Coordinates of C-alpha atoms and ligand atoms in Angstrom, one line a residue:
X1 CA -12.6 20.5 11.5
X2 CA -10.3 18.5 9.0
X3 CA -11.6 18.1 6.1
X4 CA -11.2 14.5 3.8
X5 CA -8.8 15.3 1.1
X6 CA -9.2 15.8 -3.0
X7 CA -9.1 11.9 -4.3
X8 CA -9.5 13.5 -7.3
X9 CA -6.6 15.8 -8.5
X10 CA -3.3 13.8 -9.8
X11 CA 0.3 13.9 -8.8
X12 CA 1.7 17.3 -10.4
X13 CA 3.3 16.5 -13.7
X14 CA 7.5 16.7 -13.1
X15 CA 8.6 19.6 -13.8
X16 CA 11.6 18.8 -16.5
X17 CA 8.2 17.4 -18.5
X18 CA 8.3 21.4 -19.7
X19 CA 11.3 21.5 -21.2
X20 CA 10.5 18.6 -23.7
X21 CA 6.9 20.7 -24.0
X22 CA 8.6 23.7 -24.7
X23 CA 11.2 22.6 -27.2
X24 CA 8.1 20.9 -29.1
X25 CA 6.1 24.2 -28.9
X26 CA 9.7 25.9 -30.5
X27 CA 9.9 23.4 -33.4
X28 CA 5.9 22.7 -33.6
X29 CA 7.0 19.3 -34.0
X30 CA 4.0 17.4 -32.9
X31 CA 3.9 14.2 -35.6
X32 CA 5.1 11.5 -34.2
X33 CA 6.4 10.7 -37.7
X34 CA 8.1 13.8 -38.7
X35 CA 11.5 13.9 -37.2
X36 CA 13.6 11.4 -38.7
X37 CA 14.2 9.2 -35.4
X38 CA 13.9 10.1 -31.7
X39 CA 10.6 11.1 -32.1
X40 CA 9.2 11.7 -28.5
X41 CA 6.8 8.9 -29.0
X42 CA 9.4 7.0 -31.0
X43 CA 11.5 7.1 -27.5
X44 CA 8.4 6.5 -24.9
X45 CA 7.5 3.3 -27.1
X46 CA 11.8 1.8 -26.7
X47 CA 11.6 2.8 -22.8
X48 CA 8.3 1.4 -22.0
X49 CA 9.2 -2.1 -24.0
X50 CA 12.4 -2.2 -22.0
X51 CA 10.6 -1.1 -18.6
X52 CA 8.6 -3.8 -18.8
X53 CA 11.0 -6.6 -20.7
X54 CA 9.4 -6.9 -24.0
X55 CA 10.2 -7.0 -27.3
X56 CA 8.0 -4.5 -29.0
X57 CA 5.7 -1.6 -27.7
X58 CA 3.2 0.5 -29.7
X59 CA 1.8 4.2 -28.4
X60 CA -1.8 5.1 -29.3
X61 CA -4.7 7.0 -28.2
X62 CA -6.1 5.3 -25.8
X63 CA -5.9 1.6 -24.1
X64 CA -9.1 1.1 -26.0
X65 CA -7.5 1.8 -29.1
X66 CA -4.9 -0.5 -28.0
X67 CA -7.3 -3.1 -27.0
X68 CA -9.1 -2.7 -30.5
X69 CA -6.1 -2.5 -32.4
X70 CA -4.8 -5.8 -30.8
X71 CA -8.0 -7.8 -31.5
X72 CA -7.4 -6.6 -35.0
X73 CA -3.8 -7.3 -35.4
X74 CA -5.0 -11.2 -34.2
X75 CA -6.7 -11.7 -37.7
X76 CA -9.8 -12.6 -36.1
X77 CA -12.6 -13.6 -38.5
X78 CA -15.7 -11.4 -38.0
X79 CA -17.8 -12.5 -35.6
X80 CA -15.1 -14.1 -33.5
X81 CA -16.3 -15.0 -29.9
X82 CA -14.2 -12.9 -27.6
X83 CA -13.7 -14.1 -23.6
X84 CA -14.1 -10.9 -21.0
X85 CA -15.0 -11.1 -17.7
X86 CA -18.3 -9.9 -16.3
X87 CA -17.0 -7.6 -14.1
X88 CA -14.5 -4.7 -16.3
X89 CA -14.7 -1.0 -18.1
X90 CA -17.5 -0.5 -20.8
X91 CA -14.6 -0.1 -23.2
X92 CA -13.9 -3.9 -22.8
X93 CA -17.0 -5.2 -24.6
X94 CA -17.0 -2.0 -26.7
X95 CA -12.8 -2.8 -28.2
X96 CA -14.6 -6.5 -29.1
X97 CA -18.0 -5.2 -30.5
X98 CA -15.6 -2.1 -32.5
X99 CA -13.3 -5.4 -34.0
X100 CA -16.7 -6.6 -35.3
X101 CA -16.4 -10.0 -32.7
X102 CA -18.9 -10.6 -30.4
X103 CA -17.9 -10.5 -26.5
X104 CA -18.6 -13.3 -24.2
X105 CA -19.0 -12.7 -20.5
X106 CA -17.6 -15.0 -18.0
X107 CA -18.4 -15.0 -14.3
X108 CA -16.2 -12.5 -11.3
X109 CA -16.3 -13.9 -8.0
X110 CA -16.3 -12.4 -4.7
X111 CA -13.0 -11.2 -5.2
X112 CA -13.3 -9.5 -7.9
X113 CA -11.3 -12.3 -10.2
X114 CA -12.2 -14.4 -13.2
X115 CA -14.6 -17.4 -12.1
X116 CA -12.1 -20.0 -13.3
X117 CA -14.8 -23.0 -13.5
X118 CA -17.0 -20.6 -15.3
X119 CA -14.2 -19.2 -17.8
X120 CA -12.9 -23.4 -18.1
X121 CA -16.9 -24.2 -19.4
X122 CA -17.1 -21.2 -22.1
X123 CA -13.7 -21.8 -23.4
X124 CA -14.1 -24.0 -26.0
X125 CA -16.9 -21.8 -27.9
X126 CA -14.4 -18.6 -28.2
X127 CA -11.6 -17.6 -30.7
X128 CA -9.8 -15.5 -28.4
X129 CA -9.6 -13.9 -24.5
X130 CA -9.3 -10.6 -23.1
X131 CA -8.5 -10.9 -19.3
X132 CA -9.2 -7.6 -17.7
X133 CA -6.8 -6.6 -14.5
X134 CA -9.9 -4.9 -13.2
X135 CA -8.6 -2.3 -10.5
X136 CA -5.0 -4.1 -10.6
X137 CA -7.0 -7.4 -9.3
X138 CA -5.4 -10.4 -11.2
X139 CA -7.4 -13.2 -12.2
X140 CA -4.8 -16.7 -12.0
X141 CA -2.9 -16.4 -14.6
X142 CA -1.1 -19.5 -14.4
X143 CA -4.4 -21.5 -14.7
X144 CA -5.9 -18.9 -17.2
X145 CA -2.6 -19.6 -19.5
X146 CA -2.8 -23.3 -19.4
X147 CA -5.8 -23.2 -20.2
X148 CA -5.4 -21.2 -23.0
X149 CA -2.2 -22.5 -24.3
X150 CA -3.4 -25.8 -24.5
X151 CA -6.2 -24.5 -26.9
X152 CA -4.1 -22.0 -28.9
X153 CA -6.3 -19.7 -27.8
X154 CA -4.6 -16.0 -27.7
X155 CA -4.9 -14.0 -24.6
X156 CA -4.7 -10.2 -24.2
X157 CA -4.1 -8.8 -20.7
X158 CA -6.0 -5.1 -20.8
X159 CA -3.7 -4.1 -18.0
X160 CA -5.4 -0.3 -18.1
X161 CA -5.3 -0.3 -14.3
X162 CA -2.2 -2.3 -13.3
X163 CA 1.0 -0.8 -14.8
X164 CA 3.4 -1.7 -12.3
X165 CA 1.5 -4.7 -10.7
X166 CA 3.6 -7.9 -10.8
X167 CA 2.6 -12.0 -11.2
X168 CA 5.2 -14.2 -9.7
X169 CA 7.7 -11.5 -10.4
X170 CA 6.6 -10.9 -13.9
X171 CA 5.3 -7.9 -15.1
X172 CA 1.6 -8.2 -15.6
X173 CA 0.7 -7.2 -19.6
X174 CA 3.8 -9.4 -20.2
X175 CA 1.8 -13.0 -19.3
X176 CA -0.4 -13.2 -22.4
X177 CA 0.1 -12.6 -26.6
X178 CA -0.6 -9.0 -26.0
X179 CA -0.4 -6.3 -22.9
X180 CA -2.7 -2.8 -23.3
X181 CA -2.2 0.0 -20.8
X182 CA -3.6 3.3 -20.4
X183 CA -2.4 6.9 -19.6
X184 CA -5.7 8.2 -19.0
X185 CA -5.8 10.3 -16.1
X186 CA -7.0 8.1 -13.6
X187 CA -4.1 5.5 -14.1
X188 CA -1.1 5.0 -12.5
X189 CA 0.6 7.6 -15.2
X190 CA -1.5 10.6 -16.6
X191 CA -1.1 12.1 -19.9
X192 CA -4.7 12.8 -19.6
X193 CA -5.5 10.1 -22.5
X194 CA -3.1 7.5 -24.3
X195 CA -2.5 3.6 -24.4
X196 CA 0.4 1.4 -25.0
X197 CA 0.2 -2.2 -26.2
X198 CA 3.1 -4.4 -25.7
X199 CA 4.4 -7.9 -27.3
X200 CA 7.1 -10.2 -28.1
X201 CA 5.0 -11.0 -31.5
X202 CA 6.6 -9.3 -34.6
X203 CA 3.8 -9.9 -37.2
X204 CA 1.0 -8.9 -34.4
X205 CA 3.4 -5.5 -33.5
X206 CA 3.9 -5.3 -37.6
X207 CA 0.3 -5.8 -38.1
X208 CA -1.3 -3.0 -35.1
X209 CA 1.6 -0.4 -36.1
X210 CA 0.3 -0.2 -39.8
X211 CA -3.2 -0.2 -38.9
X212 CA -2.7 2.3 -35.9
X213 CA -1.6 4.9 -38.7
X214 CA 1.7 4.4 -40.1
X215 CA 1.2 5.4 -43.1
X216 CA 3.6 4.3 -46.5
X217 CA 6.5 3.7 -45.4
X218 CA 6.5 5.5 -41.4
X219 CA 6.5 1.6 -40.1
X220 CA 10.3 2.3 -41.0
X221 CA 10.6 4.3 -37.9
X222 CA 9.3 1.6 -35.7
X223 CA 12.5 -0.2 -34.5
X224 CA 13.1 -3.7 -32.3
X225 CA 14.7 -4.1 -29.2
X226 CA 17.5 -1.5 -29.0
X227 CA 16.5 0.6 -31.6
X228 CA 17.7 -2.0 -34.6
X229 CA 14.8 -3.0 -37.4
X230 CA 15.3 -6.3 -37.3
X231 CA 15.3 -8.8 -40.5
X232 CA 12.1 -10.6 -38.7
X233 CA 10.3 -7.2 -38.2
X234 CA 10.9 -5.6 -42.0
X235 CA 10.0 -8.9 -43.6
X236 CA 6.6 -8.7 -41.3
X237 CA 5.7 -5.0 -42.1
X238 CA 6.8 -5.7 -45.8
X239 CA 4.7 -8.5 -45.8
X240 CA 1.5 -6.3 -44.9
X241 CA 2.4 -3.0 -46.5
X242 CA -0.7 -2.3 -47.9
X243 CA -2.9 -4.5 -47.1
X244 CA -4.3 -3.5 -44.0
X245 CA -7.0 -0.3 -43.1
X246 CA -5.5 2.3 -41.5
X247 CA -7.4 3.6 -38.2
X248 CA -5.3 6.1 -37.4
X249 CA -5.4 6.0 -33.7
X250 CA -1.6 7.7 -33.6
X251 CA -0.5 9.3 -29.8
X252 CA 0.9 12.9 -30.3
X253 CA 4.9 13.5 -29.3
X254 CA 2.7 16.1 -26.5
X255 CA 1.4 13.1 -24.8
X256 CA 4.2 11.6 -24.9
X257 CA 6.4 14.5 -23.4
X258 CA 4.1 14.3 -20.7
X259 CA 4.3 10.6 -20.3
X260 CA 8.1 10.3 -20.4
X261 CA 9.4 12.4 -17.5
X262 CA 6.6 10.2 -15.2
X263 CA 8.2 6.9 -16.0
X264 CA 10.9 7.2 -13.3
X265 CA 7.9 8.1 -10.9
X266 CA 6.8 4.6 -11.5
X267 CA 8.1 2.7 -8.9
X268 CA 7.5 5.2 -6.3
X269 CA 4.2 5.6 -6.8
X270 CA 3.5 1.4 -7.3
X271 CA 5.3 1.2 -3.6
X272 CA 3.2 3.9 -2.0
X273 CA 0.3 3.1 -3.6
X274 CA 0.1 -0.2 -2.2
X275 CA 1.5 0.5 1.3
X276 CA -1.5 3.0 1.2
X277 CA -3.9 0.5 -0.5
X278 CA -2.4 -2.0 2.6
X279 CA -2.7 0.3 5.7
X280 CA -6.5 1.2 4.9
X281 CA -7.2 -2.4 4.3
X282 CA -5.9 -3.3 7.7
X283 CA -8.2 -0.8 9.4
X284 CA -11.2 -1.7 7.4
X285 CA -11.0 -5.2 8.2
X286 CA -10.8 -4.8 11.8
X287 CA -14.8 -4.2 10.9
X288 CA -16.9 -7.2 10.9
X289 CA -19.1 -5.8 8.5
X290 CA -16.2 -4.9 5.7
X291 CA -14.1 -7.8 3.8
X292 CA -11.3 -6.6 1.8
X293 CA -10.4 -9.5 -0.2
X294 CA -7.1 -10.6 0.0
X295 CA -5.2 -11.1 -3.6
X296 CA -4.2 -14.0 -4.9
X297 CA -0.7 -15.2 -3.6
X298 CA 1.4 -14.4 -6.7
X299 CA 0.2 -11.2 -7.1
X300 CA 1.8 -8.0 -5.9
X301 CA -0.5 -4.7 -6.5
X302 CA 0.0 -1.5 -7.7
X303 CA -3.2 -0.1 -6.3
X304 CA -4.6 3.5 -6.1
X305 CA -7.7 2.6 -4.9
X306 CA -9.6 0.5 -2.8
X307 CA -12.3 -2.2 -3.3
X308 CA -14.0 -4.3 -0.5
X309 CA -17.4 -5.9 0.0
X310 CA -20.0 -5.1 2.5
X311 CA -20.8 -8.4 4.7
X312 CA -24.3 -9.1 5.8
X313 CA -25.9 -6.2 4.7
X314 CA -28.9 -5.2 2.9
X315 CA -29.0 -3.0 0.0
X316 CA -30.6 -0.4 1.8
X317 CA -28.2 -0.4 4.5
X318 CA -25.7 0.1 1.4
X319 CA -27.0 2.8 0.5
X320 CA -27.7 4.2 3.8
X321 CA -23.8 3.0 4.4
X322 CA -22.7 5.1 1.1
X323 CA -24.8 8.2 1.8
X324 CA -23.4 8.5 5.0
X325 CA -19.6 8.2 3.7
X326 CA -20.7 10.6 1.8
X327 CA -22.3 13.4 3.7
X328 CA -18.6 12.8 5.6
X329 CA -16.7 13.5 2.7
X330 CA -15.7 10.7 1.2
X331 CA -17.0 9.2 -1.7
X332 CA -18.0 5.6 -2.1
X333 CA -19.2 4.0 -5.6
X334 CA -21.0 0.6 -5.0
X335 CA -20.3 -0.4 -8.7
X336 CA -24.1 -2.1 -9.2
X337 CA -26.1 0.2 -7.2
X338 CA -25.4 3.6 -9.5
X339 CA -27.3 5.2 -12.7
X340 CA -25.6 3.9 -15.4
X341 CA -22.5 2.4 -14.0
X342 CA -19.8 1.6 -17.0
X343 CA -18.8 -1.2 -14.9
X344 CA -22.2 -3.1 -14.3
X345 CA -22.8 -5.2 -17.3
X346 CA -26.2 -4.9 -17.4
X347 CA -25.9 -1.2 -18.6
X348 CA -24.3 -2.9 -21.6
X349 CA -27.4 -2.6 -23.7
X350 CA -24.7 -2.8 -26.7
X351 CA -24.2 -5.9 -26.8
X352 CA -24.9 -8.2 -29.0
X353 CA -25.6 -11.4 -27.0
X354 CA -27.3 -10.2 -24.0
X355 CA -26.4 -12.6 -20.6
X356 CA -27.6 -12.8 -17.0
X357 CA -24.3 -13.4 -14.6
X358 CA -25.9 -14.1 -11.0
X359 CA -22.7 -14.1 -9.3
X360 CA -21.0 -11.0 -10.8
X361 CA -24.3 -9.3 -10.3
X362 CA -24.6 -10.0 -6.5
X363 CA -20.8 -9.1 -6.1
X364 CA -21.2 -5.5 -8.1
X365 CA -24.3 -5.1 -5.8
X366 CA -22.2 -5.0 -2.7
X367 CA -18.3 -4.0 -4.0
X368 CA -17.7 -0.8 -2.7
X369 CA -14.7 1.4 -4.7
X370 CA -12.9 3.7 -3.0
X371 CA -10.1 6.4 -4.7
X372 CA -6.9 6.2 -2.7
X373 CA -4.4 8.2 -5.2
X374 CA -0.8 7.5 -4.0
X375 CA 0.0 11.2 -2.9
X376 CA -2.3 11.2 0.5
X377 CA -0.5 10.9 3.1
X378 CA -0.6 8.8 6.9
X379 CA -3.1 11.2 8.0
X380 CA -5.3 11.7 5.4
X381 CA -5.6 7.9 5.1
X382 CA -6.4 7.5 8.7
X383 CA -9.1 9.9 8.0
X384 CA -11.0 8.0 5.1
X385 CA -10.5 4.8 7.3
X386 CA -12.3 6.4 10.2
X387 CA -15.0 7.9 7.7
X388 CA -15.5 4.9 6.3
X389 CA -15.7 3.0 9.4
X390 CA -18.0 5.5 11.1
X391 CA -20.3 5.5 8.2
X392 CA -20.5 1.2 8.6
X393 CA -20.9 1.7 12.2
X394 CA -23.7 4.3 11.9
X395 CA -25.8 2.0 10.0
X396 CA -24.9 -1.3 11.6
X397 CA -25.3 0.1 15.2
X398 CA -22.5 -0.6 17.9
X399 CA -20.8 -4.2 17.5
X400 CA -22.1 -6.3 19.8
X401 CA -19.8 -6.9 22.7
X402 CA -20.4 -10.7 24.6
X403 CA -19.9 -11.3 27.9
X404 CA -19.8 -8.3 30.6
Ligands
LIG529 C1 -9.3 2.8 -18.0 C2 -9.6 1.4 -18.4 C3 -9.8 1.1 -19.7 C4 -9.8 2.1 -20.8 O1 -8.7 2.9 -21.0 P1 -8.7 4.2 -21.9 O2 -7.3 4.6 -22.1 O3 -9.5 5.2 -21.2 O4 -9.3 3.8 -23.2 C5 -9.9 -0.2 -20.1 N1 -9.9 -1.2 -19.1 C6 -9.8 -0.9 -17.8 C7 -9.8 -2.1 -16.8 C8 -9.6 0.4 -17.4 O5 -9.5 0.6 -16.1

């Protein structure tokens, strides 16, 4: 019997990651800020700005700490109204609640994207608006930017999931103010925790640098685009020396070792990823019974997983479909329908405004989430299509065929 494969495991790390590990377990050189330049971090932070064509990039602990640190580095007043959508990670709502603002929720439709009439009505109460790339699914930009722009309202992409996806061409995380991304370990590169936040904005990247840790005077090690301190950036970080908390949410030259050597993995694993993501969506649409939403026509994924809806099912026959995937081996999550989901906003009991959002709800009640990391092959995909499809068909009964 074959068995399903391990969705769980990562890619191995590259191998020339240990040399960089080994020369920092020789010098003990783990501070980002004690070598005098060409820090390991230092260097991560100028190849991921240029990777992805921006200005300025700042390595932290997490994308949380990078989503936190940018709501900060806005100036928001306390108790700012922030714009998320319904339908993201717990640490969404918890980055807003941490920056002492107070997160809005805004209607997901069917596929999986920001409700635009809903966001368009709750606009005008908020100070600021953090679109979530949930799963690499991109809400429209275009029409979530003129919206925003005509209002001066900032946006920050939390692109946690979506390193590597594209918007008309552009690198997604490079659309709004701010761009966060995340090395945790189920992301498109693993360090087993970090972030990155990225921006054109020299007082915003002046402003989350000192407050992410740097110390006196370690903003000196920060540079511009190739490596020069620009007279814009000094006169920023002079500007705010000392005036601002210090969070400390630094990332260690370790994570960053790991991170490096993974960066020319990227576009590998962003093209199999979604000719995987691609084939199994094929096969599970041939089902009457499965919709795979199709993205939105300027977007091009960078997917290692898979989302689709169950169609004219109950929620028994959900959870009859899911418990038969899984007795199979393959492991569904139908985001609304388990314990404590960190997706489901109702387990948000955080919150500080509480809200009912009838149309996220009903889509999170039949969204089904499905791990397809980039490594598994033809085969193995073939076998999680006909596991999944078997489990559908074991529920639903055979299709009916009309005619004779
Ligand atoms: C993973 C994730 C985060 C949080 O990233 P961390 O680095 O674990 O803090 C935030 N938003 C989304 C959409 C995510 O997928």
């Amino acid at each position: 019997m074959t068995l399903p494969p391990n969705v769980h495991d990562a890619e191995p790390i590259p191998a020339t990651a240990r040399d960089a590990i080994d020369a920092l377990m020789q010098s003990g050189d783990l501070f980002r800020y004690t070598a005098p330049q060409d820090a390991p971090v230092a260097l991560l932070e100028a190849e991921f700005a240029e990777l992805l064509g921006t200005k300025y990039a700042l390595a932290v602990s997490s994308c949380s700490a990078a989503l936190f640190l940018s709501l900060k580095a806005l100036n928001l007043p306390r108790d700012a109204r922030v714009l998320i959508p319904g339908f993201t990670f717990a640490a969404v709502p918890s980055s807003v609640v941490h920056a002492d603002c107070i997160p809005v929720l805004c209607e997901v439709g069917a596929n999986y994207r920001v409700d635009m009439a809903d966001f368009a009505a709750k606009l005008d109460d908020v100070q600021a608006v953090i679109i979530s790339h949930m799963r690499g699914h991109t809400s429209d930009m275009d029409a979530i930017m003129e919206l925003c722009d005509e209002r001066n309202i900032p946006v920050i992409e939390d692109a946690a999931h979506s390193l590597g996806t594209t918007w008309h061409g552009r690198n997604i995380g490079t659309i709004g103010r701010i761009g966060c991304f995340s090395f945790q370990s189920y992301k498109m590169i693993n360090a087993g925790e970090g972030g990155i936040m990225i921006t054109d904005d020299s007082e915003l990247i002046a402003r989350a640098v000192i407050m992410s840790g740097a110390y006196e005077h370690n903003w000196k090690k920060h540079k511009g685009p190739h490596g020069e301190n620009s007279h814009e950036l000094e006169h920023a970080f002079a500007n705010w020396q000392n005036h601002l908390p210090l969070y400390n949410l630094r990332m260690s030259n370790l994570s960053a070792a790991v991170i490096r050597p993974q960066m020319p993995e990227l576009a590998r694993r962003v093209r199999d990823g979604l000719a995987n993501h691609d084939y199994v969506a094929h096969r599970l649409n041939g089902s009457p019974y499965i919709d795979v939403p199709a993205p939105l026509a300027p977007e091009q994924r960078a997917p290692d997983s898979i989302q689709f809806n169950l169609v004219g099912m109950e929620e028994a026959d959900i959870r009859a479909f899911a418990a038969a995937a899984e007795g199979r081996g393959v492991k569904v999550q139908v985001f609304g329908l388990s314990e404590d989901n960190a997706r489901a906003f109702w387990n948000w009991k955080f919150l500080p405004e509480q809200v009912d959002l009838p149309q996220t709800r009903e889509m999170l009640m039949k969204a089904c989430d499905v791990r397809l990391p980039v490594r598994l092959t033809r085969d193995e995909l073939d076998l999680i299509a006909d596991i999944l499809l078997a489990s559908v068909a074991e529920v639903t009964g055979p299709v009916p065929v009309y005619g004779t």
